mmCIF file of C-alpha atoms in Angstrom:
data_model
loop_
_atom_site.group_PDB
_atom_site.id
_atom_site.type_symbol
_atom_site.label_atom_id
_atom_site.label_comp_id
_atom_site.label_asym_id
_atom_site.label_seq_id
_atom_site.Cartn_x
_atom_site.Cartn_y
_atom_site.Cartn_z
ATOM 1 C CA MET A 1 -0.131 -0.008 0.091
ATOM 2 C CA LYS A 2 1.128 3.482 -0.738
ATOM 3 C CA ILE A 3 0.359 6.697 1.004
ATOM 4 C CA GLY A 4 -1.060 9.710 -0.933
ATOM 5 C CA THR A 5 -2.416 13.005 -0.090
ATOM 6 C CA GLN A 6 -4.975 15.712 -1.179
ATOM 7 C CA ASP A 7 -4.146 19.146 -1.337
ATOM 8 C CA GLN A 8 -3.470 21.361 1.887
ATOM 9 C CA ALA A 9 -3.458 25.139 2.289
ATOM 10 C CA PHE A 10 0.355 24.999 3.395
ATOM 11 C CA PHE A 11 1.463 23.151 0.278
ATOM 12 C CA PRO A 12 2.915 25.432 -2.425
ATOM 13 C CA ARG A 13 0.442 26.979 -4.725
ATOM 14 C CA ASP A 14 2.490 26.672 -7.888
ATOM 15 C CA ILE A 15 1.776 23.194 -9.412
ATOM 16 C CA LYS A 16 5.277 22.160 -10.119
ATOM 17 C CA GLU A 17 6.394 23.305 -6.766
ATOM 18 C CA LYS A 18 3.592 21.549 -5.085
ATOM 19 C CA PHE A 19 4.512 18.357 -6.853
ATOM 20 C CA LEU A 20 8.170 18.638 -5.948
ATOM 21 C CA PHE A 21 7.203 19.472 -2.316
ATOM 22 C CA LEU A 22 5.071 16.294 -1.995
ATOM 23 C CA LYS A 23 7.724 14.006 -3.596
ATOM 24 C CA GLU A 24 10.579 15.448 -1.097
ATOM 25 C CA ALA A 25 8.064 14.949 1.868
ATOM 26 C CA GLY A 26 7.716 11.262 0.992
ATOM 27 C CA PHE A 27 4.209 11.097 -0.435
ATOM 28 C CA GLU A 28 3.749 8.511 -3.216
ATOM 29 C CA GLY A 29 0.765 9.937 -4.962
ATOM 30 C CA PHE A 30 -1.581 13.188 -5.212
ATOM 31 C CA GLU A 31 -5.339 13.111 -5.230
ATOM 32 C CA ILE A 32 -5.972 16.302 -7.200
ATOM 33 C CA ASP A 33 -8.894 18.706 -7.408
ATOM 34 C CA GLY A 34 -10.779 17.740 -10.719
ATOM 35 C CA LYS A 35 -11.104 21.432 -11.840
ATOM 36 C CA LEU A 36 -7.495 22.006 -11.152
ATOM 37 C CA LEU A 37 -6.407 18.993 -13.336
ATOM 38 C CA VAL A 38 -8.840 20.201 -16.150
ATOM 39 C CA ASP A 39 -7.889 23.754 -16.013
ATOM 40 C CA HIS A 40 -4.161 23.255 -15.796
ATOM 41 C CA LEU A 41 -3.742 19.856 -17.498
ATOM 42 C CA ASP A 42 -0.461 20.760 -19.284
ATOM 43 C CA GLU A 43 1.226 22.171 -16.141
ATOM 44 C CA VAL A 44 0.059 18.888 -14.244
ATOM 45 C CA LYS A 45 1.529 16.637 -17.050
ATOM 46 C CA GLU A 46 4.790 18.848 -16.773
ATOM 47 C CA ALA A 47 4.908 18.312 -12.947
ATOM 48 C CA ILE A 48 4.462 14.696 -13.246
ATOM 49 C CA ALA A 49 7.164 14.310 -15.652
ATOM 50 C CA LYS A 50 9.627 16.331 -13.760
ATOM 51 C CA THR A 51 8.936 14.697 -10.328
ATOM 52 C CA GLY A 52 7.593 11.224 -11.180
ATOM 53 C CA LEU A 53 4.886 11.700 -8.745
ATOM 54 C CA PRO A 54 1.601 10.319 -9.982
ATOM 55 C CA VAL A 55 -1.843 11.682 -9.905
ATOM 56 C CA THR A 56 -3.626 8.819 -8.474
ATOM 57 C CA THR A 57 -7.215 10.170 -8.432
ATOM 58 C CA ALA A 58 -9.533 13.349 -8.566
ATOM 59 C CA CYS A 59 -11.713 14.470 -5.852
ATOM 60 C CA GLY A 60 -14.112 17.291 -6.107
ATOM 61 C CA GLY A 61 -13.959 19.918 -8.871
ATOM 62 C CA TYR A 62 -17.377 19.675 -10.337
ATOM 63 C CA THR A 63 -20.588 21.533 -9.473
ATOM 64 C CA GLY A 64 -23.465 19.144 -9.500
ATOM 65 C CA TRP A 65 -23.878 15.984 -7.450
ATOM 66 C CA ILE A 66 -24.919 12.428 -9.003
ATOM 67 C CA GLY A 67 -27.754 12.428 -6.605
ATOM 68 C CA ASP A 68 -28.605 16.038 -6.785
ATOM 69 C CA PHE A 69 -32.297 17.088 -6.277
ATOM 70 C CA ASN A 70 -31.820 19.695 -9.128
ATOM 71 C CA GLU A 71 -31.741 17.843 -12.430
ATOM 72 C CA GLU A 72 -29.857 20.534 -14.271
ATOM 73 C CA ARG A 73 -27.310 20.684 -11.575
ATOM 74 C CA ARG A 74 -27.029 16.757 -11.873
ATOM 75 C CA LEU A 75 -26.518 16.898 -15.463
ATOM 76 C CA ASN A 76 -24.075 19.628 -15.277
ATOM 77 C CA GLY A 77 -22.045 17.688 -12.740
ATOM 78 C CA LEU A 78 -22.021 14.517 -15.066
ATOM 79 C CA ALA A 79 -20.745 16.722 -17.982
ATOM 80 C CA GLU A 80 -17.871 18.087 -15.730
ATOM 81 C CA ILE A 81 -16.920 14.590 -14.254
ATOM 82 C CA LYS A 82 -16.838 13.329 -17.866
ATOM 83 C CA LYS A 83 -14.192 16.006 -18.624
ATOM 84 C CA ILE A 84 -12.248 15.229 -15.479
ATOM 85 C CA LEU A 85 -12.240 11.512 -16.364
ATOM 86 C CA GLU A 86 -10.794 12.382 -19.787
ATOM 87 C CA ALA A 87 -8.088 14.454 -18.164
ATOM 88 C CA LEU A 88 -7.367 11.644 -15.709
ATOM 89 C CA GLN A 89 -7.001 9.351 -18.664
ATOM 90 C CA GLU A 90 -4.191 11.727 -20.100
ATOM 91 C CA VAL A 91 -2.293 11.752 -16.907
ATOM 92 C CA GLY A 92 -2.774 8.000 -16.013
ATOM 93 C CA GLY A 93 -5.093 8.690 -13.099
ATOM 94 C CA LYS A 94 -7.015 5.839 -11.678
ATOM 95 C CA GLY A 95 -10.426 7.395 -11.192
ATOM 96 C CA ILE A 96 -12.583 10.026 -9.519
ATOM 97 C CA VAL A 97 -14.107 10.018 -6.021
ATOM 98 C CA VAL A 98 -17.851 10.519 -6.156
ATOM 99 C CA PRO A 99 -20.403 10.748 -3.195
ATOM 100 C CA ALA A 100 -24.134 10.807 -3.831
ATOM 101 C CA ALA A 101 -24.093 14.256 -2.721
ATOM 102 C CA TRP A 102 -22.549 16.411 0.172
ATOM 103 C CA GLY A 103 -24.249 19.063 2.446
ATOM 104 C CA MET A 104 -27.606 18.935 0.310
ATOM 105 C CA PHE A 105 -29.703 17.193 3.022
ATOM 106 C CA THR A 106 -29.687 15.206 6.067
ATOM 107 C CA HIS A 107 -32.441 13.617 8.197
ATOM 108 C CA ARG A 108 -30.442 14.582 11.159
ATOM 109 C CA LEU A 109 -31.323 18.379 10.996
ATOM 110 C CA PRO A 110 -34.402 20.378 10.265
ATOM 111 C CA PRO A 111 -36.497 20.115 8.126
ATOM 112 C CA MET A 112 -35.759 16.227 8.427
ATOM 113 C CA VAL A 113 -38.197 15.479 5.655
ATOM 114 C CA SER A 114 -36.472 14.952 2.231
ATOM 115 C CA PRO A 115 -37.944 16.855 -0.686
ATOM 116 C CA ARG A 116 -37.479 13.682 -2.597
ATOM 117 C CA SER A 117 -38.641 9.958 -1.898
ATOM 118 C CA GLN A 118 -36.059 7.221 -1.451
ATOM 119 C CA GLU A 119 -37.076 5.820 -4.807
ATOM 120 C CA GLY A 120 -36.415 9.135 -6.360
ATOM 121 C CA ASP A 121 -32.984 9.262 -4.729
ATOM 122 C CA ARG A 122 -32.064 5.701 -6.123
ATOM 123 C CA LYS A 123 -33.358 6.627 -9.436
ATOM 124 C CA ALA A 124 -31.162 9.703 -9.687
ATOM 125 C CA ILE A 125 -28.130 8.031 -8.406
ATOM 126 C CA THR A 126 -28.644 4.836 -10.674
ATOM 127 C CA GLU A 127 -28.885 6.866 -13.738
ATOM 128 C CA SER A 128 -25.845 8.804 -13.022
ATOM 129 C CA LEU A 129 -23.876 5.831 -12.379
ATOM 130 C CA LEU A 130 -25.027 4.098 -15.415
ATOM 131 C CA TYR A 131 -24.067 7.033 -17.417
ATOM 132 C CA LEU A 132 -20.455 7.228 -15.662
ATOM 133 C CA GLU A 133 -20.046 3.677 -16.237
ATOM 134 C CA THR A 134 -19.819 4.227 -19.770
ATOM 135 C CA ILE A 135 -17.525 7.044 -19.539
ATOM 136 C CA ALA A 136 -15.129 5.225 -17.265
ATOM 137 C CA LYS A 137 -15.074 2.190 -19.677
ATOM 138 C CA GLU A 138 -14.101 4.590 -22.599
ATOM 139 C CA THR A 139 -11.524 6.378 -20.472
ATOM 140 C CA GLY A 140 -10.157 3.273 -18.669
ATOM 141 C CA THR A 141 -10.795 4.829 -15.265
ATOM 142 C CA THR A 142 -12.932 4.066 -12.239
ATOM 143 C CA ILE A 143 -15.763 5.733 -10.430
ATOM 144 C CA PHE A 144 -15.044 5.490 -6.680
ATOM 145 C CA LEU A 145 -18.410 5.684 -5.005
ATOM 146 C CA GLU A 146 -18.064 7.233 -1.500
ATOM 147 C CA PRO A 147 -20.377 6.716 1.425
ATOM 148 C CA LEU A 148 -20.661 9.827 3.637
ATOM 149 C CA ASN A 149 -21.717 10.101 7.117
ATOM 150 C CA ARG A 150 -25.418 10.725 8.090
ATOM 151 C CA TYR A 151 -24.773 14.272 8.845
ATOM 152 C CA GLN A 152 -23.381 15.097 5.351
ATOM 153 C CA ASP A 153 -25.604 12.949 3.234
ATOM 154 C CA HIS A 154 -28.750 10.825 3.560
ATOM 155 C CA MET A 155 -28.533 8.498 0.601
ATOM 156 C CA ILE A 156 -25.271 6.404 0.904
ATOM 157 C CA ASN A 157 -23.829 6.222 4.288
ATOM 158 C CA THR A 158 -22.210 2.631 4.630
ATOM 159 C CA LEU A 159 -20.125 0.479 2.336
ATOM 160 C CA ALA A 160 -23.117 -1.903 2.142
ATOM 161 C CA ASP A 161 -25.274 1.112 0.755
ATOM 162 C CA ALA A 162 -22.660 1.774 -1.955
ATOM 163 C CA ARG A 163 -22.298 -2.115 -2.702
ATOM 164 C CA SER A 164 -26.148 -2.239 -3.327
ATOM 165 C CA PHE A 165 -26.013 0.092 -6.388
ATOM 166 C CA ILE A 166 -22.992 -1.757 -7.794
ATOM 167 C CA ASP A 167 -24.499 -5.107 -7.381
ATOM 168 C CA GLU A 168 -28.077 -4.247 -8.513
ATOM 169 C CA ASN A 169 -26.727 -2.582 -11.617
ATOM 170 C CA GLN A 170 -23.930 -5.031 -12.378
ATOM 171 C CA LEU A 171 -21.499 -2.112 -12.567
ATOM 172 C CA ARG A 172 -17.867 -3.050 -13.604
ATOM 173 C CA TYR A 173 -16.163 0.420 -13.552
ATOM 174 C CA VAL A 174 -17.797 1.705 -10.256
ATOM 175 C CA LYS A 175 -15.984 0.577 -7.096
ATOM 176 C CA ILE A 176 -16.020 1.625 -3.438
ATOM 177 C CA ILE A 177 -13.814 4.232 -1.669
ATOM 178 C CA ALA A 178 -13.788 3.519 2.078
ATOM 179 C CA ASP A 179 -13.238 6.656 4.273
ATOM 180 C CA PHE A 180 -12.096 5.854 7.809
ATOM 181 C CA TYR A 181 -13.761 9.073 9.140
ATOM 182 C CA HIS A 182 -17.305 8.428 7.797
ATOM 183 C CA MET A 183 -16.943 4.727 8.563
ATOM 184 C CA ASN A 184 -16.147 5.683 12.107
ATOM 185 C CA ILE A 185 -19.592 7.250 12.445
ATOM 186 C CA GLU A 186 -21.521 4.745 10.403
ATOM 187 C CA GLU A 187 -19.901 1.232 10.569
ATOM 188 C CA ASP A 188 -20.224 -1.126 13.507
ATOM 189 C CA ASP A 189 -16.720 -2.024 12.941
ATOM 190 C CA ILE A 190 -14.385 -0.580 10.381
ATOM 191 C CA SER A 191 -12.178 -3.760 9.760
ATOM 192 C CA GLU A 192 -15.265 -5.834 9.438
ATOM 193 C CA ALA A 193 -16.880 -3.538 7.012
ATOM 194 C CA LEU A 194 -13.472 -3.454 4.790
ATOM 195 C CA HIS A 195 -13.437 -7.254 4.928
ATOM 196 C CA MET A 196 -16.978 -7.773 3.927
ATOM 197 C CA ASN A 197 -16.528 -5.523 1.000
ATOM 198 C CA GLN A 198 -12.855 -6.419 0.055
ATOM 199 C CA ASP A 199 -13.716 -7.242 -3.534
ATOM 200 C CA LEU A 200 -15.070 -3.671 -4.076
ATOM 201 C CA VAL A 201 -12.821 -1.558 -2.013
ATOM 202 C CA ARG A 202 -10.359 0.024 -4.299
ATOM 203 C CA HIS A 203 -9.627 3.321 -2.773
ATOM 204 C CA VAL A 204 -9.187 4.469 0.944
ATOM 205 C CA HIS A 205 -9.385 8.088 2.519
ATOM 206 C CA LEU A 206 -7.772 8.515 5.901
ATOM 207 C CA ALA A 207 -8.467 10.843 8.740
ATOM 208 C CA ASP A 208 -8.771 10.357 12.406
ATOM 209 C CA ASN A 209 -12.134 9.930 14.345
ATOM 210 C CA HIS A 210 -12.647 13.748 14.628
ATOM 211 C CA ARG A 211 -11.589 14.373 10.958
ATOM 212 C CA PHE A 212 -8.155 15.823 11.918
ATOM 213 C CA GLN A 213 -4.860 14.289 10.942
ATOM 214 C CA PRO A 214 -4.213 10.705 11.408
ATOM 215 C CA GLY A 215 -2.508 9.944 14.903
ATOM 216 C CA SER A 216 -4.135 12.668 16.694
ATOM 217 C CA GLY A 217 -7.488 10.889 17.731
ATOM 218 C CA SER A 218 -8.541 7.378 18.717
ATOM 219 C CA LEU A 219 -8.755 5.243 15.615
ATOM 220 C CA ASP A 220 -6.473 2.089 15.626
ATOM 221 C CA PHE A 221 -5.025 2.487 12.068
ATOM 222 C CA LYS A 222 -2.736 -0.312 12.495
ATOM 223 C CA ARG A 223 -5.416 -2.689 12.918
ATOM 224 C CA HIS A 224 -7.354 -1.578 9.974
ATOM 225 C CA PHE A 225 -4.243 -1.599 7.889
ATOM 226 C CA ASN A 226 -3.655 -5.148 8.910
ATOM 227 C CA GLN A 227 -7.147 -6.000 7.690
ATOM 228 C CA LEU A 228 -6.535 -4.422 4.412
ATOM 229 C CA LYS A 229 -3.195 -6.373 4.193
ATOM 230 C CA GLU A 230 -4.849 -9.753 4.839
ATOM 231 C CA ASP A 231 -7.504 -8.971 2.288
ATOM 232 C CA GLY A 232 -4.852 -8.120 -0.346
ATOM 233 C CA TYR A 233 -5.625 -4.429 -0.674
ATOM 234 C CA ASP A 234 -2.734 -2.930 -2.629
ATOM 235 C CA GLY A 235 -4.003 0.562 -3.482
ATOM 236 C CA PHE A 236 -3.550 4.107 -2.174
ATOM 237 C CA LEU A 237 -4.060 5.224 1.242
ATOM 238 C CA THR A 238 -4.914 8.966 0.812
ATOM 239 C CA ILE A 239 -4.958 11.484 3.553
ATOM 240 C CA GLU A 240 -8.070 13.560 3.399
ATOM 241 C CA CYS A 241 -8.202 15.652 6.694
ATOM 242 C CA ARG A 242 -8.169 18.861 8.418
ATOM 243 C CA VAL A 243 -5.031 19.717 10.365
ATOM 244 C CA ARG A 244 -4.730 21.310 13.788
ATOM 245 C CA GLY A 245 -1.761 22.408 15.854
ATOM 246 C CA ASN A 246 0.549 25.423 16.007
ATOM 247 C CA ASP A 247 2.498 24.169 12.953
ATOM 248 C CA PRO A 248 0.195 22.490 10.588
ATOM 249 C CA GLN A 249 2.857 21.482 8.108
ATOM 250 C CA ALA A 250 4.912 19.800 10.883
ATOM 251 C CA GLU A 251 1.914 18.134 12.371
ATOM 252 C CA TYR A 252 1.066 16.723 8.720
ATOM 253 C CA MET A 253 4.588 15.403 8.506
ATOM 254 C CA LYS A 254 4.158 13.756 11.914
ATOM 255 C CA ALA A 255 0.955 12.138 10.647
ATOM 256 C CA LEU A 256 2.757 10.734 7.496
ATOM 257 C CA HIS A 257 5.348 9.185 9.745
ATOM 258 C CA TYR A 258 2.609 7.692 12.096
ATOM 259 C CA LEU A 259 0.907 6.084 9.196
ATOM 260 C CA ARG A 260 4.180 4.571 7.973
ATOM 261 C CA GLN A 261 4.793 3.237 11.461
ATOM 262 C CA SER A 262 1.287 1.905 11.429
ATOM 263 C CA LEU A 263 1.686 0.116 8.178
ATOM 264 C CA GLY A 264 4.800 -1.764 9.602
#
């Protein structure tokens, strides 16, 4: 398993300098914002060639959710995701992280009654995934379907929820991304959920139980990494977290060291 990272505010803003910084820091891959990739494709290609640091995946960078309540936004989002997948193909990226939605509605906060039925939710997500399946096939990429916790989304909260869409529609180019932070809230046992879905988990996001940097909270990363090893997972572990501390960069490097120790 290799350790990658999303962007952070304390990374260099210049793309080539950013890639060089990550390479020298010891990261083995970069999960890029989709819009940044599309808008600066040539610069990203040059940065990859200069440093040898791969773009592993894209996350974000589109404006409509695959389960959006608004049909125009949903279709716009799909069009933008298509462009991101085409750009990922050009740089050798594996795929894009896609939740059903984020921050659109939750049953845990008022008004607590969704403006759309559960059947309507499933229809929107299914139509989106069937479309993206064709684009992923054409581009040789993967859609990483991400369950989010109940406070950020109401449609797909567990690995089993994500699996149901893949199995019911016999999707080959849609897999599951397991996010330790969301799993800490939604799964009875992170390791068990990873094991039960080992055939579909193809990407992993890392944050501690409180969403801050790994090693600063209570999650047992070593146990969960051992489960991934036992199940033969050989993909990326990508840090996606907030960072707290007086020196965020130093704290982030400390988290990277902690993760390497936990991997053994």
